[in-house]
CSV table of C-alpha atoms in Angstrom, one decimal:
chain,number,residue,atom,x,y,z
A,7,UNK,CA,78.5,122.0,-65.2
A,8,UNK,CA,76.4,118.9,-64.5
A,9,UNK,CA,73.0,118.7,-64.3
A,10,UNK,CA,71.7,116.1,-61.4
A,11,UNK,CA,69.4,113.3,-62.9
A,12,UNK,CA,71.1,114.1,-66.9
A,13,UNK,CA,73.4,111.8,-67.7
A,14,UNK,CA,76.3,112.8,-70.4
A,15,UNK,CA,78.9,109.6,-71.2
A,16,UNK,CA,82.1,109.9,-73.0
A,17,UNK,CA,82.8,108.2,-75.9
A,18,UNK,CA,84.0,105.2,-73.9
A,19,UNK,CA,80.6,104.3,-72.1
A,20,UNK,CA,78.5,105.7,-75.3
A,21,UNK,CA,80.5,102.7,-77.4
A,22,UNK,CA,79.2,100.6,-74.7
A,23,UNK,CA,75.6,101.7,-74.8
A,24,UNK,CA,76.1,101.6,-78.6
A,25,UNK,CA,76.6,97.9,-78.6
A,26,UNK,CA,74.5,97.1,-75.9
A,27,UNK,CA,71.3,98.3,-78.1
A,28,UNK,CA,72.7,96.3,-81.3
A,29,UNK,CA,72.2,93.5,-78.5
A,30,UNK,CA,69.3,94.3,-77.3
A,31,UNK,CA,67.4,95.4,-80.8
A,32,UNK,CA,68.8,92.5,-82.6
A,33,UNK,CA,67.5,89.9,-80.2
A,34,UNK,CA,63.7,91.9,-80.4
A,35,UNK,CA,64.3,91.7,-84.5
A,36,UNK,CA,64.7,88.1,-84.0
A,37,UNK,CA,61.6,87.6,-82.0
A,38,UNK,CA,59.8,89.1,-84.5
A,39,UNK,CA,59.1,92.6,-83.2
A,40,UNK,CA,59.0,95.8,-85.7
A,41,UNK,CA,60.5,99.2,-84.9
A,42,UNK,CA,58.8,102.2,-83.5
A,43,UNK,CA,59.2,105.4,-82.6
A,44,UNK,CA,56.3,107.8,-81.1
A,45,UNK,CA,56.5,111.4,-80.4
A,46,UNK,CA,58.2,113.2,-77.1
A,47,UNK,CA,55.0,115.0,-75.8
A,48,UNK,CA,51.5,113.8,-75.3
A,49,UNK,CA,48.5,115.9,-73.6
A,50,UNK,CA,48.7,116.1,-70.1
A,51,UNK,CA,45.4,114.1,-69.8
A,52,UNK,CA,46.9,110.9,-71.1
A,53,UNK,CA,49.8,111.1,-68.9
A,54,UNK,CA,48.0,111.9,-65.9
A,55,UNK,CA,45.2,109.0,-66.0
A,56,UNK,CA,47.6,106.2,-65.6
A,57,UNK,CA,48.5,106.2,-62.0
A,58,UNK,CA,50.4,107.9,-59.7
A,59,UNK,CA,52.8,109.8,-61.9
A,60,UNK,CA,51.5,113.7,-61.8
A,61,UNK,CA,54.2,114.9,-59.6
A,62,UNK,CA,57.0,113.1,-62.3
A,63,UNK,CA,55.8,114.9,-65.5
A,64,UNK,CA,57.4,117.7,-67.4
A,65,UNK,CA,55.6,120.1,-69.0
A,66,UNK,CA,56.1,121.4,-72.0
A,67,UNK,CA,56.0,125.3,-72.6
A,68,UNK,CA,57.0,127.7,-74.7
A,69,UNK,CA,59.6,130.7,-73.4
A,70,UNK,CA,57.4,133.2,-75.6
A,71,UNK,CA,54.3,131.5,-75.0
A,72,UNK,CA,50.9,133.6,-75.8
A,73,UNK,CA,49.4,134.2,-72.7
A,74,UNK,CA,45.6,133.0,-74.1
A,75,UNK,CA,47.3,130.0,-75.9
A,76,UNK,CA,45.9,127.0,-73.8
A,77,UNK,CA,47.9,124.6,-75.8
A,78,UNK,CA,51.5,124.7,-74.3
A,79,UNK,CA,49.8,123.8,-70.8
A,80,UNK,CA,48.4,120.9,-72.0
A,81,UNK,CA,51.4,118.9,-73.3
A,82,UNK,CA,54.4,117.1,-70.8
A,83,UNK,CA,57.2,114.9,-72.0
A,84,UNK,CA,56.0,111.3,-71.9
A,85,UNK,CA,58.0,109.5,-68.8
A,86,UNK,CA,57.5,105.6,-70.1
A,87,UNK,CA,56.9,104.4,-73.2
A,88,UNK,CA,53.5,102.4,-72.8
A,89,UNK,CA,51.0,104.7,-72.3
A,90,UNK,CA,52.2,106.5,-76.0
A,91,UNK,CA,52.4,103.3,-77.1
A,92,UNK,CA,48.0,102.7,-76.0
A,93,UNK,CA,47.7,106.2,-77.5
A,94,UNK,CA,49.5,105.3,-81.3
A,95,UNK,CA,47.4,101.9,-81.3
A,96,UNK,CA,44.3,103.2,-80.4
A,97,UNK,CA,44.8,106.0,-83.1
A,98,UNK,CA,45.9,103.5,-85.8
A,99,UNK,CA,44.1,100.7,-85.3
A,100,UNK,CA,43.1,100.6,-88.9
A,101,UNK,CA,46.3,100.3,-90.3
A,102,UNK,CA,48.0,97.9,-88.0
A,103,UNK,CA,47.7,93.9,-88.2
A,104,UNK,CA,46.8,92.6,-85.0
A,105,UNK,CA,48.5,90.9,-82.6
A,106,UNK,CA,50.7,93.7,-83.3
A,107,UNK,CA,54.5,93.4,-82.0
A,108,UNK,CA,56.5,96.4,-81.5
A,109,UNK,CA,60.1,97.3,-80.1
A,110,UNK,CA,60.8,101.0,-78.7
A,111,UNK,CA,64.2,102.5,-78.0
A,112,UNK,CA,63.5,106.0,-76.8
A,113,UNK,CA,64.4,108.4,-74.4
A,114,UNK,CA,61.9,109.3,-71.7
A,115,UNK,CA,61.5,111.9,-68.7
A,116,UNK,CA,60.8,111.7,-65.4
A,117,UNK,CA,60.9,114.1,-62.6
A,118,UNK,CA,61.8,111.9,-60.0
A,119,UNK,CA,64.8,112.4,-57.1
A,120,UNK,CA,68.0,111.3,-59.0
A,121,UNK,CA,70.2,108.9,-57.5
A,122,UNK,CA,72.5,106.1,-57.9
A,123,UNK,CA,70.8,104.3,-61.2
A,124,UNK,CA,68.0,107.0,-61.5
A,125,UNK,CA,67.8,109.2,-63.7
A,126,UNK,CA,65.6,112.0,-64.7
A,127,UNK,CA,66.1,111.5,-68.2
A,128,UNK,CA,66.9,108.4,-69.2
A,129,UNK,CA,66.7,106.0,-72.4
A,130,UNK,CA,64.2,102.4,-72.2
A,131,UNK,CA,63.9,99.4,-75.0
A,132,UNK,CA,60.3,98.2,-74.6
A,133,UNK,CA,58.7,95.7,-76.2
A,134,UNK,CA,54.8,95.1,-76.3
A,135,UNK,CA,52.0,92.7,-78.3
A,136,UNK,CA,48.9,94.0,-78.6
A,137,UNK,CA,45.9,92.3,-80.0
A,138,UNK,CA,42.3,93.6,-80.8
A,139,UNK,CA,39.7,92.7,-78.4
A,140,UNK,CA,41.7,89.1,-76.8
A,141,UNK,CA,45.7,88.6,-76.3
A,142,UNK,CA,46.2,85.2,-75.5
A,143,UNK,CA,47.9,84.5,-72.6
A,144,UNK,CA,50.6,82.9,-74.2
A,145,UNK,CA,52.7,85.8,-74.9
A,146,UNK,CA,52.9,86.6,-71.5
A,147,UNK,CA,55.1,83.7,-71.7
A,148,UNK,CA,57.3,85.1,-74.1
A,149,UNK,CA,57.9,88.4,-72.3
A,150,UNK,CA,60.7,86.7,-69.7
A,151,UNK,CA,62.5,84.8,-72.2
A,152,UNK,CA,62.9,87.9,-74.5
A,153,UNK,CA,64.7,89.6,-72.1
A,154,UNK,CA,66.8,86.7,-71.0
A,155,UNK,CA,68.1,86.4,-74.6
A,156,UNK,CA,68.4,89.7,-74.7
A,157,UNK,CA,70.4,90.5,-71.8
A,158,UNK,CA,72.3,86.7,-71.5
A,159,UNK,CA,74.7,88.1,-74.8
A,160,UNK,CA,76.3,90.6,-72.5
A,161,UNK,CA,79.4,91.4,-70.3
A,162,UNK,CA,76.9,92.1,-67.4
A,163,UNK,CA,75.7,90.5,-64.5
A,164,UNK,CA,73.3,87.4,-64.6
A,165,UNK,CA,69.5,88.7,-64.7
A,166,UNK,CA,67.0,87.6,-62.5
A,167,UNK,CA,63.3,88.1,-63.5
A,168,UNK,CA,60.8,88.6,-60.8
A,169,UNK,CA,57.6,87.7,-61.7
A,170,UNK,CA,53.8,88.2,-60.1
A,171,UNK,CA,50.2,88.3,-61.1
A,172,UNK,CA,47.6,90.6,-60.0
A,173,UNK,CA,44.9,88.5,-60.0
A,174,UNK,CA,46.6,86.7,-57.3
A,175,UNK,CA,47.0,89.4,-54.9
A,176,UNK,CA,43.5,90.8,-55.8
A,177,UNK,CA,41.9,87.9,-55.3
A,178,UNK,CA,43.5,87.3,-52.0
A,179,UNK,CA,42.5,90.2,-50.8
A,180,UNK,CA,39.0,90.1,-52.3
A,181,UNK,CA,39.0,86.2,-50.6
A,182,UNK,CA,40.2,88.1,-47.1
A,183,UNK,CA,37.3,90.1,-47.5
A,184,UNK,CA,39.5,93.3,-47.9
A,185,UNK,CA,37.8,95.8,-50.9
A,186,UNK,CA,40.2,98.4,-51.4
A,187,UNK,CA,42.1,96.0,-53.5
A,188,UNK,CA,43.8,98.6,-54.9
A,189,UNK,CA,45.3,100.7,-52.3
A,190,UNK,CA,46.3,97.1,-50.5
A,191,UNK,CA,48.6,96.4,-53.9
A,192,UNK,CA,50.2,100.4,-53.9
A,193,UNK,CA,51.0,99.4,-50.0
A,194,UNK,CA,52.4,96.2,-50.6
A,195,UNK,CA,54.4,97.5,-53.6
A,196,UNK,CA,56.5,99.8,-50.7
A,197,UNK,CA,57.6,96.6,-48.8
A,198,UNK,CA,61.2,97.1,-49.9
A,199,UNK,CA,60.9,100.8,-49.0
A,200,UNK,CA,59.2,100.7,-45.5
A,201,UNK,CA,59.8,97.2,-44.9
A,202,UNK,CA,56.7,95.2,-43.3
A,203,UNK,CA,56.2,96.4,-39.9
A,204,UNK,CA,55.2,99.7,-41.8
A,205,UNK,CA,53.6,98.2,-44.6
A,206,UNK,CA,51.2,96.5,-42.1
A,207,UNK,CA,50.1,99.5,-40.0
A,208,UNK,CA,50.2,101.4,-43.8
A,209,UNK,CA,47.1,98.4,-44.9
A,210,UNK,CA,44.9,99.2,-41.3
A,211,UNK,CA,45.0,102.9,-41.7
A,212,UNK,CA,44.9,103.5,-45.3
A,213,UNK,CA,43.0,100.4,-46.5
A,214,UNK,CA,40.8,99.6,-43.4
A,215,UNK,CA,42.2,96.5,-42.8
A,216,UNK,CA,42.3,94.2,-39.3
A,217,UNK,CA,46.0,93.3,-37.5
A,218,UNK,CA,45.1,89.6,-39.1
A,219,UNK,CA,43.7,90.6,-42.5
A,220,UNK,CA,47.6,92.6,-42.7
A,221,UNK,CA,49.5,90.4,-40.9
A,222,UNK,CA,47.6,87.8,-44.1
A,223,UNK,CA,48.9,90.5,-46.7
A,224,UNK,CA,52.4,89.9,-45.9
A,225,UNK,CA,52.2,86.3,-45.4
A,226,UNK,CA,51.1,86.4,-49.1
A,227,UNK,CA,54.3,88.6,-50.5
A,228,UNK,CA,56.6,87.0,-48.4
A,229,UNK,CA,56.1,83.5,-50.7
A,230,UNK,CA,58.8,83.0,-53.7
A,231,UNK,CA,59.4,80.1,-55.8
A,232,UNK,CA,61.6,79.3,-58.4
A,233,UNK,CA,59.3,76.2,-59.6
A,234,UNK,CA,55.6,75.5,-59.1
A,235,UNK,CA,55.5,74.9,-55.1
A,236,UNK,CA,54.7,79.0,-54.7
A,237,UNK,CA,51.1,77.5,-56.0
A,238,UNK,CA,50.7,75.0,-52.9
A,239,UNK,CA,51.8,77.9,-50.6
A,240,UNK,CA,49.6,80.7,-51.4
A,241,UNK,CA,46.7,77.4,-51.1
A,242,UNK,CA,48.1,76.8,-48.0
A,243,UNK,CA,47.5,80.1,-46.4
A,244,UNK,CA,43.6,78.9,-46.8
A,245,UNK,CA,42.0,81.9,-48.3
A,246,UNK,CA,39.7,81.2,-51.6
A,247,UNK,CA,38.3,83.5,-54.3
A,248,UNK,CA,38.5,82.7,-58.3
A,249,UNK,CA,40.3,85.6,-59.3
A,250,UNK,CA,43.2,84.0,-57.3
A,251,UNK,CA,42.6,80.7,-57.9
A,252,UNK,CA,42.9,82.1,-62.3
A,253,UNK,CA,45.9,84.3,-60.9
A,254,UNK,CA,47.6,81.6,-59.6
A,255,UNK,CA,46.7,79.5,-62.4
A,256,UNK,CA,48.5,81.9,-65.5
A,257,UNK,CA,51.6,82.4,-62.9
A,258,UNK,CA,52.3,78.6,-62.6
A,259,UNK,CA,52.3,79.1,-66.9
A,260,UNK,CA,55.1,82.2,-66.7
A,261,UNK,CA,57.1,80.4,-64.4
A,262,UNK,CA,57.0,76.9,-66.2
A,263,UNK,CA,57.9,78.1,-69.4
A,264,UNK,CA,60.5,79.9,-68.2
A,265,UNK,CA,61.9,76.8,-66.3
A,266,UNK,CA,61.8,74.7,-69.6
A,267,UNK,CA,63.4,77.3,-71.6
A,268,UNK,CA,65.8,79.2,-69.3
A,269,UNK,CA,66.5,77.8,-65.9
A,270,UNK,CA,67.5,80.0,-63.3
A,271,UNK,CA,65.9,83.3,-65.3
A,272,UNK,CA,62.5,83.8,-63.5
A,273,UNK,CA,61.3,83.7,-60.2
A,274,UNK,CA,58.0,83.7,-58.7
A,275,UNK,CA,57.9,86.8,-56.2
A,276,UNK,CA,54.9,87.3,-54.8
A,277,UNK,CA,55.5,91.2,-53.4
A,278,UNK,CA,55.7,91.9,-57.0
A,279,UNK,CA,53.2,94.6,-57.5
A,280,UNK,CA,54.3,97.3,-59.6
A,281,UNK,CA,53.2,100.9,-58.9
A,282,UNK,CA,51.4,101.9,-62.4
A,283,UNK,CA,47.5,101.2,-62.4
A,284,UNK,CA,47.6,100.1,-65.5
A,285,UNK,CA,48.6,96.5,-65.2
A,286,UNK,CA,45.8,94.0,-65.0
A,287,UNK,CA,47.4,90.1,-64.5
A,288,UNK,CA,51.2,89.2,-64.7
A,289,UNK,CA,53.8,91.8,-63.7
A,290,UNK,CA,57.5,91.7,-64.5
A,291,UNK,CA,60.5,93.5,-62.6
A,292,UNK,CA,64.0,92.6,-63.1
A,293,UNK,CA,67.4,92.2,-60.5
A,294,UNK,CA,70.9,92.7,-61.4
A,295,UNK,CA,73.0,89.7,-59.7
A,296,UNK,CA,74.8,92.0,-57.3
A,297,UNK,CA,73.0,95.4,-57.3
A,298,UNK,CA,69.9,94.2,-55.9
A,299,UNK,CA,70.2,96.9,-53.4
A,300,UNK,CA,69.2,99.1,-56.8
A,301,UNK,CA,65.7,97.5,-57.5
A,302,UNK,CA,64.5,96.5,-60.6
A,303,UNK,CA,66.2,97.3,-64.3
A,304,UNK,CA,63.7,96.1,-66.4
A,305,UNK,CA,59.7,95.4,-65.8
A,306,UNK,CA,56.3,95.5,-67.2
A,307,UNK,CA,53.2,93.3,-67.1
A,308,UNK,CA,49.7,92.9,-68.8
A,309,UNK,CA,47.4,95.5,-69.3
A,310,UNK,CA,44.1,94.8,-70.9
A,311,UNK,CA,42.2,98.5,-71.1
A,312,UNK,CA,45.1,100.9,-71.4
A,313,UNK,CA,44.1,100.9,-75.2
A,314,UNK,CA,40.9,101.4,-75.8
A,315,UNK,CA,38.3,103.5,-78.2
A,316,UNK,CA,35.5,103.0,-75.7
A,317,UNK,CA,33.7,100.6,-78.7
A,318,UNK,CA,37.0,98.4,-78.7
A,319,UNK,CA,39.7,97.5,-76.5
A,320,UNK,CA,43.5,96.7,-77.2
A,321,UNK,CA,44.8,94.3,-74.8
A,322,UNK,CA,48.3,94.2,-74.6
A,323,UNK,CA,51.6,92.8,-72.4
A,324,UNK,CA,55.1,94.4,-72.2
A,325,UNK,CA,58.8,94.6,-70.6
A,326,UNK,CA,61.0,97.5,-70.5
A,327,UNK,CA,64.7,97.3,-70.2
A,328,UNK,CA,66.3,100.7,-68.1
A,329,UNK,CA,69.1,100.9,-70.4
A,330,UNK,CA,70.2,104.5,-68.8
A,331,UNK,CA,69.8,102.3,-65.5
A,332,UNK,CA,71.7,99.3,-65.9
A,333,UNK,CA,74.9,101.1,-67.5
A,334,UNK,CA,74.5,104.0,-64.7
A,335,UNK,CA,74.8,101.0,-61.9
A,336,UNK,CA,77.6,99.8,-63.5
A,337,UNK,CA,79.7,102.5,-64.5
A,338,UNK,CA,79.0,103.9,-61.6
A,339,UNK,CA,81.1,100.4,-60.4
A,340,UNK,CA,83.6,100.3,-62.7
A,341,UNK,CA,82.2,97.2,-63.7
A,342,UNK,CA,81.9,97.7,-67.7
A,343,UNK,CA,85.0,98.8,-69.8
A,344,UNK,CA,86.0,98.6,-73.5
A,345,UNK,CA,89.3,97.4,-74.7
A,346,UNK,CA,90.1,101.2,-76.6
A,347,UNK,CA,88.5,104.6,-76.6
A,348,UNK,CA,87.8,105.0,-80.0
A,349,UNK,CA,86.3,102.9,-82.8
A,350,UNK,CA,90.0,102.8,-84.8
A,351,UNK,CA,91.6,99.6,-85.6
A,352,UNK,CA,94.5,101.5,-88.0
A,353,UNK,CA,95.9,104.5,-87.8
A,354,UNK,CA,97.5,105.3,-91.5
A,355,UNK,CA,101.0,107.1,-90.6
A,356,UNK,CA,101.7,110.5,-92.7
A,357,UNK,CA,105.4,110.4,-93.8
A,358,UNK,CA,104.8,113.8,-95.1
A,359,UNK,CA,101.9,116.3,-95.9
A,360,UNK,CA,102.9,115.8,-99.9
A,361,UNK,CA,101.8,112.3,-99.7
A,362,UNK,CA,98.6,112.5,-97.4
A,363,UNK,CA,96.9,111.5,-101.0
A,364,UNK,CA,98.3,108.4,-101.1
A,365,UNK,CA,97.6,107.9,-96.9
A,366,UNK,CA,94.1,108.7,-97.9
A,367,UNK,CA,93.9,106.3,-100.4
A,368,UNK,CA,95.4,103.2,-98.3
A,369,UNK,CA,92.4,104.1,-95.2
A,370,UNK,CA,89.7,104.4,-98.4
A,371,UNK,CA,90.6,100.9,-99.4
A,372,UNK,CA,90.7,99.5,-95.4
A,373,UNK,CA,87.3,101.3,-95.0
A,374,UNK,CA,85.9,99.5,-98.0
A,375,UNK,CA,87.0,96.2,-96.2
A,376,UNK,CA,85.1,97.2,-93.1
A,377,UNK,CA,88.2,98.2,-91.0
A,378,UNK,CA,87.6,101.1,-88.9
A,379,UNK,CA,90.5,103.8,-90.1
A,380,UNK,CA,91.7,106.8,-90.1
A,381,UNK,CA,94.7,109.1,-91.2
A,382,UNK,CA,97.0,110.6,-88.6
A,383,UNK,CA,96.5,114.0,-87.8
A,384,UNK,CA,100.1,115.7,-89.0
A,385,UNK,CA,103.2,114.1,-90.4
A,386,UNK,CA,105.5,114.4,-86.9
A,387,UNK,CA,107.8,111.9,-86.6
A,388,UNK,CA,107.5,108.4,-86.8
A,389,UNK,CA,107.5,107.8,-83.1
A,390,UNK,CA,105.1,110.3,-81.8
A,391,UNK,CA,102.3,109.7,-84.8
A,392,UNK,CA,102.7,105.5,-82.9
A,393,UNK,CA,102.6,107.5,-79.6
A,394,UNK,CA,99.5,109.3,-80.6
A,395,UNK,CA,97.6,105.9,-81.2
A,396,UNK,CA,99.0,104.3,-77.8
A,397,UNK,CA,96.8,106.8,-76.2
A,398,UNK,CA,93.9,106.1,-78.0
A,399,UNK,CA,94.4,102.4,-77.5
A,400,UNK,CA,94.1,102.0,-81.9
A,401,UNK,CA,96.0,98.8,-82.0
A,402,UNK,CA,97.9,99.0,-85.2
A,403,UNK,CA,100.0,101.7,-87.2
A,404,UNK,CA,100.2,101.7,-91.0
A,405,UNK,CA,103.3,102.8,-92.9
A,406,UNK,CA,102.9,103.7,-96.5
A,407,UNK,CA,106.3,102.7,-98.7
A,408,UNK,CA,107.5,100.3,-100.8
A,409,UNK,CA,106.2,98.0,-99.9
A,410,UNK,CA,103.5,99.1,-97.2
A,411,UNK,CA,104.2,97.6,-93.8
A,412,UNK,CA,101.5,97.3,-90.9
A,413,UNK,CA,102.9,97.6,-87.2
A,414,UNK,CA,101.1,95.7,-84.0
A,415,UNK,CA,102.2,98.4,-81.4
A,416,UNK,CA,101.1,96.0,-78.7
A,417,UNK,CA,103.9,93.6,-79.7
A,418,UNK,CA,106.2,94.9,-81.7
A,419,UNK,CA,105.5,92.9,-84.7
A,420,UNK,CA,105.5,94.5,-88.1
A,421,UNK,CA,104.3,92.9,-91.7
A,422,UNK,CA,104.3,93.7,-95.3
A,423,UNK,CA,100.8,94.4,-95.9
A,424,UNK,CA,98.6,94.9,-98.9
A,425,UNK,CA,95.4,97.4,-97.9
A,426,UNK,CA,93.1,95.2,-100.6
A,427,UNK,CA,94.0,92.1,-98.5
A,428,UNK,CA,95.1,92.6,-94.8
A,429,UNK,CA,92.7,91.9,-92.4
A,430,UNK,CA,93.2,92.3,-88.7
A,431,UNK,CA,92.3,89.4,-85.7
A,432,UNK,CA,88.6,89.4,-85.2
A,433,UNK,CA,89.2,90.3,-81.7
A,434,UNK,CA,91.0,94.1,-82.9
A,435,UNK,CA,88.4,94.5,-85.3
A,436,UNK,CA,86.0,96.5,-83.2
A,437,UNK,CA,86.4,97.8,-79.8
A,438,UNK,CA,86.0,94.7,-77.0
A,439,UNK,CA,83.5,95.4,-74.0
A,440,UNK,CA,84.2,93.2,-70.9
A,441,UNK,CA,83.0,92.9,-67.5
């Protein structure tokens, strides 16, 4: 039976998935970014001192566990892949060349309530640079555009990138002479949740704020901008402070860059906040054209002492894509399907079991062409071994004889065929997604 929150596709939707990460990892291969893979677990300390995630984490324990072995309590399944990511850099700093660029595609855990595009466990494709000591600012540039390329190539929905800094929201609040700057950002970050009337009394009773330093608050998030005007509007508002003024400054870069290179991709959104601790200046999160009722699908941000030795720190920036996510939303709709339900472009008839041999033989030399094929399953009749690929959606039957002949069951149409030379459309090649 199903388990809430674990998702299990059928071959179908895992071909999908399958060629959404040759997307997805080809376009990080181009920018430049190398593979990695870190380990599941990592001691509940780490997890736990990056924000407000204790109640999400697994732990990790054995069924025979000794009852005065301390270790098995001390380990949970890590639920992103950024904080494992601090942990491997910090702990191989000497081996790695700096600014370091790495891709993750990894499964992760979280022990949140499932629902419609959530998932308790659930596979992300991250990204991060990380530099020792400085990170220049330009790759927070870079971030948006990856994901654009990235995502662009695909059968789904247009992406829209929300972007934000933190230095702007701290230093407005800082400037509005608020000083739990912190607790104003995790209330703000619930605006989609509670909506504003709620968020506002939320700021006076949690953060000891005034009706006009929250009514200020909102004022603030309620600015967006696809160009550089968001700039002149936060000014407008009148509050000063130089964190915002810097904020506001590396913003207006993000957004610019993104204008020149990929119009229409990101959007300056300035109720952005993201609820991990971590993040220090820009902040990322992602819409789906369509499913914006869903919230964000990918998102990151900047983070300059999540790494760090105590002697040196590892600055770094990062985007996430919720692969599990995105394809959950839109199977869920019906909005992604393949052309066939298997990888098979040719299924090689068997006249009869004495000459399987020579079937085998016709699929070895298709294979060695790079065309998907396989051998049918029992030498029936002619008719039922074509009605046994009609099911499967393979496209083309192959009769061995003299000479060999290669059917189109779509059509109708049947060739003379040579297995050293045929070669099928481009389009039957693999299976199609579209949606």
């Amino acid at each position: 039976m199903p388990i809430s929150g674990f998702p299990e596709w059928m071959p179908p939707q895992r071909m999908i998935e399958q060629r959404l990460l040759d997307r997805i990892r080809t376009t990080f291969e181009l920018y430049g970014f190398a593979p990695l893979e870190t380990r599941s677990v990592e001691p509940l300390d780490t997890l736990l001192s990056k924000g407000e995630t204790s109640k999400e984490v697994y732990l990790l324990r054995r069924l025979q566990a000794d009852e005065n072995a301390k270790d098995d309590d001390s380990l949970g399944l890590h639920f992103d892949l950024t904080v494992p990511f601090a942990r491997f850099v910090v702990e191989n700093a000497g081996k790695l060349q700096f600014p370091f660029r790495r891709y993750q595609i990894q499964k992760v855990w979280r022990g949140e309530r499932p629902q419609e595009g959530r998932y308790r466990e659930f596979l992300q494709a991250d990204i991060d640079v990380v530099a020792r000591g400085e990170l220049p600012f330009h790759y927070d540039t870079e971030m948006p555009l990856v994901i654009g390329d990235a995502l662009g190539g695909l059968p789904i929905p247009r992406v829209r990138i929300q972007v934000n800094n933190r230095k702007v929201c701290e230093g407005f609040y800082r400037g509005l002479g608020l000083e739990d700057t912190a607790q104003v950002l995790r209330t703000v970050d619930k605006l989609d949740k509670i909506g504003p009337a709620r968020v506002a009394d939320a700021l006076i009773e949690t953060a000891g704020a005034t009706r006009a330093q929250a009514d200020a608050c909102l004022e603030l998030a309620a600015i967006t901008a696809e160009d550089g005007s968001f700039a002149d509007a936060v000014r407008k508002l009148g509050v000063t402070d130089p964190l915002l003024d810097e904020g506001l400054d590396e913003l207006l870069r993000v957004v610019e860059t993104a204008r020149e290179h990929a119009p229409g991709l990101v959007v300056a959104e300035l109720k952005i906040a993201r609820g991990l601790d971590y993040y220090t200046g820009t902040v990322y999160e992602t819409q789906l054209e369509g499913y914006e009722r869903f919230g964000s699908v990918t998102s990151g941000g900047r983070y300059d002492s999540l790494a760090s030795t105590g002697k040196e720190t590892f600055p770094g920036v990062g985007i996430s894509i919720g692969v599990t996510r995105i394809l959950g939303l839109l199977f869920g709709h019906n909005a992604l399907n393949v052309s066939r339900s298997v990888p098979t472009c040719v299924l090689v008839a068997v006249p009869a079991e004495e000459q399987r041999t020579t079937c085998d033989r016709v699929a070895a030399a298709l294979r060695k062409r790079g065309i998907p094929t396989e051998v049918a399953p029992t030498a029936a009749k002619f008719g039922k071994q074509i009605q046994y690929a009609d099911r499967r959606g393979i496209p083309y039957v192959w009769f061995p004889g003299e000479p060999d002949t290669v059917k189109d069951i779509r059509s109708g149409a049947q060739v003379e065929a040579d297995a050293a030379a045929w070669q099928p459309p481009s389009g039957d090649l693999h299976p199609v997604i579209a949606g």
